[in-house]
Amino acid sequence: MIVLGIESSCDETGVAIYDDKKGIIADVLHSQVKLHAQYGGVVPELASRDHVRRTVPLVREALKIADIEDNKIDAVAYTAGPGLIGALLVGASMARSLAFAWECPAVAVHHMEGHLLAPMLEDPAPEFPFIALLVSGGHTQLIEVSGIGQYKLLGESLDDAAGEAFDKTAKILGLGYPGGPALAKLALKGKPNVHKFPRPMTNRPGLDFSFSGLKTFAANTIRSSDGSEQAHADIAHAFQEAVSETLAIKCRRAIRETGLKTLVIAGGVSANMRIRERLEKLLVQEGGSVFYPRPEFCTDNGAMIAYAGYLRFKTGETTGLAIKARPRWPLTELKAGG
Ligand code: KG4
Ligand code: ZN
């Protein structure tokens, strides 16, 4: 079975092909970073227009890399949400049209389910049940995963997502967009224990997060610093430590409350090496193990959509002729396949 997947929910156009006998046989991506950089963030209309330009050439390139004819595609999967409505509509209508032309079904995929299942493309792959920590630009969620489509929300961010906090703090530090990777790079030069940032919502019970206070704390610390590069690096370091430690505290609670000892981390922020390191240490202490995707499958990509689409399609799920696009779509609305 071969599934082509298209991702277009935000600022990356991704196309990939998953073959159930060989795994991912093509994976191509166009990042819009340069397009949005001068505006300091994603401009939705520009994002949509760029997806229009990039999708078909990327589909052609993916077919060429996979060295297959389009009549070998059994289904076309696409990101149907959550995301920017214009961007989603481009990928969804292109995917639906390709499926129509190729006379095969289309499968609408939930973007966060794509992130959540992406670690299963690695070897070894995590086995159900597990706890998933989804950390991206729009979401911070702890989810108890019993199987595909069996998701129980344990906790989530009440304000900014972890990636959003990275991006906003990076902006205050003058690092531009996208901020997460730039802040992580600067943090490497920072000295430890110069500042102690709060670990928000860790001194009360529960598994929810709140990260918006950290950027305010960062802004105030910057204002009272000497503004040197070293001062900025020390602040970036302290911010990253606070996020890592807060995530680790909540993951430890989730592990102890559920009794599950497998932790999966996914979404753009799971590319952060310090966060990975901190959570690996936690799982060693708890006698469990942690799984995450290779770095290019942490941030948005077509492979996770092709793969999640394949898993859904395998159970007989298809989306009919409708072009499905939902800017807001809670993950917990999903049902088990079949
Ligand atoms: O999953 P993703 O590519 O898009 C969404 O679905 O939101 O996540 C993007 C987010 C951005 O906020 C970006 O700054 C953050 O992931 N990010 C990182 C790193 N790489 C990407 N944050 C911290 N450290 C990184 N290395
Ligand atoms: Zn994403």
Short mmCIF file of C-alpha atoms in Angstrom, two decimals, residues 107-267:
data_model
loop_
_atom_site.label_atom_id
_atom_site.label_comp_id
_atom_site.label_asym_id
_atom_site.label_seq_id
_atom_site.Cartn_x
_atom_site.Cartn_y
_atom_site.Cartn_z
CA VAL A 107 -7.78 10.82 3.71
CA ALA A 108 -8.04 13.95 5.89
CA VAL A 109 -5.36 13.89 8.60
CA HIS A 110 -5.25 15.76 11.92
CA HIS A 111 -1.93 17.66 12.02
CA MET A 112 -1.28 16.88 15.70
CA GLU A 113 -2.05 13.18 15.15
CA GLY A 114 0.61 13.35 12.45
CA HIS A 115 3.10 14.76 14.98
CA LEU A 116 2.01 12.27 17.64
CA LEU A 117 2.49 9.20 15.42
CA ALA A 118 5.73 10.41 13.75
CA PRO A 119 8.00 8.71 16.36
CA MET A 120 6.55 5.39 15.12
CA LEU A 121 8.49 5.91 11.87
CA GLU A 122 11.70 5.34 13.86
CA ASP A 123 13.36 2.10 14.86
CA PRO A 124 12.73 1.11 17.61
CA ALA A 125 9.18 2.47 17.51
CA PRO A 126 7.19 3.12 20.70
CA GLU A 127 4.40 0.68 21.50
CA PHE A 128 0.92 1.59 22.79
CA PRO A 129 -0.03 2.60 25.42
CA PHE A 130 2.18 5.63 26.02
CA ILE A 131 2.14 9.23 27.18
CA ALA A 132 2.66 11.80 24.44
CA LEU A 133 4.03 15.25 25.08
CA LEU A 134 3.05 17.34 22.07
CA VAL A 135 5.05 20.55 21.95
CA SER A 136 4.72 22.74 18.86
CA GLY A 137 4.18 26.36 17.92
CA GLY A 138 0.45 26.13 18.60
CA HIS A 139 0.10 23.32 21.16
CA THR A 140 1.48 22.02 24.44
CA GLN A 141 -0.44 18.92 25.44
CA LEU A 142 0.05 15.82 27.54
CA ILE A 143 -1.99 12.95 26.14
CA GLU A 144 -2.57 9.39 27.25
CA VAL A 145 -2.47 7.35 24.06
CA SER A 146 -4.05 3.89 24.17
CA GLY A 147 -4.04 3.35 20.39
CA ILE A 148 -4.60 5.22 17.14
CA GLY A 149 -7.42 7.69 17.74
CA GLN A 150 -7.66 6.79 21.44
CA TYR A 151 -6.48 10.00 23.03
CA LYS A 152 -7.20 11.23 26.56
CA LEU A 153 -6.12 14.79 27.27
CA LEU A 154 -4.24 14.91 30.59
CA GLY A 155 -3.20 18.55 30.46
CA GLU A 156 -2.51 21.45 28.14
CA SER A 157 -1.29 25.01 27.99
CA LEU A 158 -3.76 27.57 29.30
CA ASP A 159 -2.06 30.38 27.36
CA ASP A 160 1.04 30.34 25.11
CA ALA A 161 2.28 27.04 23.70
CA ALA A 162 5.90 26.12 24.46
CA GLY A 163 7.00 26.91 20.89
CA GLU A 164 5.15 30.23 21.02
CA ALA A 165 7.00 31.11 24.26
CA PHE A 166 10.32 30.24 22.56
CA ASP A 167 9.38 32.39 19.55
CA LYS A 168 8.21 35.38 21.59
CA THR A 169 11.21 35.31 23.93
CA ALA A 170 13.52 35.00 20.92
CA LYS A 171 11.86 38.07 19.42
CA ILE A 172 12.46 40.04 22.64
CA LEU A 173 16.11 38.92 22.45
CA GLY A 174 16.23 40.27 18.89
CA LEU A 175 16.69 36.84 17.33
CA GLY A 176 13.98 37.20 14.69
CA TYR A 177 11.77 34.45 13.27
CA PRO A 178 11.69 31.49 13.65
CA GLY A 179 12.88 31.96 17.19
CA GLY A 180 13.01 28.49 18.77
CA PRO A 181 16.13 27.12 17.04
CA ALA A 182 17.91 30.52 17.28
CA LEU A 183 17.23 30.78 21.02
CA ALA A 184 18.44 27.19 21.55
CA LYS A 185 21.67 28.06 19.71
CA LEU A 186 22.26 31.19 21.80
CA ALA A 187 21.52 29.25 25.02
CA LEU A 188 24.56 27.05 24.31
CA LYS A 189 26.77 30.08 25.00
CA GLY A 190 24.92 30.97 28.22
CA LYS A 191 26.37 30.38 31.68
CA PRO A 192 24.25 28.24 34.01
CA ASN A 193 22.73 29.56 37.25
CA VAL A 194 23.06 33.26 36.40
CA HIS A 195 19.26 33.69 36.51
CA LYS A 196 16.55 31.56 38.00
CA PHE A 197 13.35 31.72 35.95
CA PRO A 198 10.06 30.47 37.45
CA ARG A 199 8.74 26.95 36.74
CA PRO A 200 5.13 28.00 36.08
CA MET A 201 2.25 26.02 37.61
CA THR A 202 4.51 23.39 39.13
CA ASN A 203 3.72 24.24 42.76
CA ARG A 204 0.08 23.25 42.42
CA PRO A 205 -1.41 19.93 41.39
CA GLY A 206 -2.49 19.19 37.83
CA LEU A 207 -0.97 18.71 34.42
CA ASP A 208 -1.79 22.02 32.72
CA PHE A 209 0.89 24.46 31.58
CA SER A 210 1.25 28.22 31.39
CA PHE A 211 4.23 29.67 29.53
CA SER A 212 3.23 33.28 28.86
CA GLY A 213 4.72 34.50 32.17
CA LEU A 214 8.17 33.28 31.13
CA LYS A 215 8.42 35.74 28.26
CA THR A 216 7.45 38.62 30.58
CA PHE A 217 10.07 37.42 33.04
CA ALA A 218 12.59 37.30 30.18
CA ALA A 219 11.63 40.84 29.06
CA ASN A 220 12.13 42.22 32.59
CA THR A 221 15.45 40.39 33.00
CA ILE A 222 16.68 41.76 29.67
CA ARG A 223 15.72 45.29 30.70
CA SER A 224 17.80 45.07 33.86
CA SER A 225 20.79 43.47 32.08
CA ASP A 226 23.76 45.24 30.42
CA GLY A 227 22.41 44.19 26.99
CA SER A 228 25.63 42.39 26.02
CA GLU A 229 25.61 39.22 23.95
CA GLN A 230 26.74 37.24 27.01
CA ALA A 231 23.84 38.68 29.04
CA HIS A 232 21.40 37.63 26.30
CA ALA A 233 22.95 34.15 26.15
CA ASP A 234 22.61 33.77 29.93
CA ILE A 235 18.93 34.74 29.69
CA ALA A 236 18.32 32.33 26.77
CA HIS A 237 19.97 29.58 28.83
CA ALA A 238 17.83 30.31 31.91
CA PHE A 239 14.65 30.45 29.79
CA GLN A 240 15.40 27.10 28.13
CA GLU A 241 16.18 25.54 31.51
CA ALA A 242 12.84 26.77 32.87
CA VAL A 243 10.88 25.29 29.95
CA SER A 244 12.80 21.97 30.09
CA GLU A 245 12.40 21.64 33.85
CA THR A 246 8.69 22.55 33.75
CA LEU A 247 8.03 19.98 31.01
CA ALA A 248 10.01 17.37 32.98
CA ILE A 249 8.06 18.03 36.21
CA LYS A 250 4.72 17.63 34.41
CA CYS A 251 5.88 14.53 32.53
CA ARG A 252 7.00 12.96 35.82
CA ARG A 253 3.54 13.62 37.27
CA ALA A 254 1.85 12.14 34.21
CA ILE A 255 4.05 9.03 34.40
CA ARG A 256 3.31 8.52 38.08
CA GLU A 257 -0.42 9.21 37.73
CA THR A 258 -0.96 6.87 34.78
CA GLY A 259 1.65 4.24 35.61
CA LEU A 260 2.79 4.38 31.96
CA LYS A 261 6.56 4.38 31.49
CA THR A 262 6.81 5.13 27.79
CA LEU A 263 7.02 8.81 26.87
CA VAL A 264 6.77 10.05 23.31
CA ILE A 265 7.70 13.64 22.53
CA ALA A 266 6.74 15.21 19.22
CA GLY A 267 6.15 18.55 17.51
#
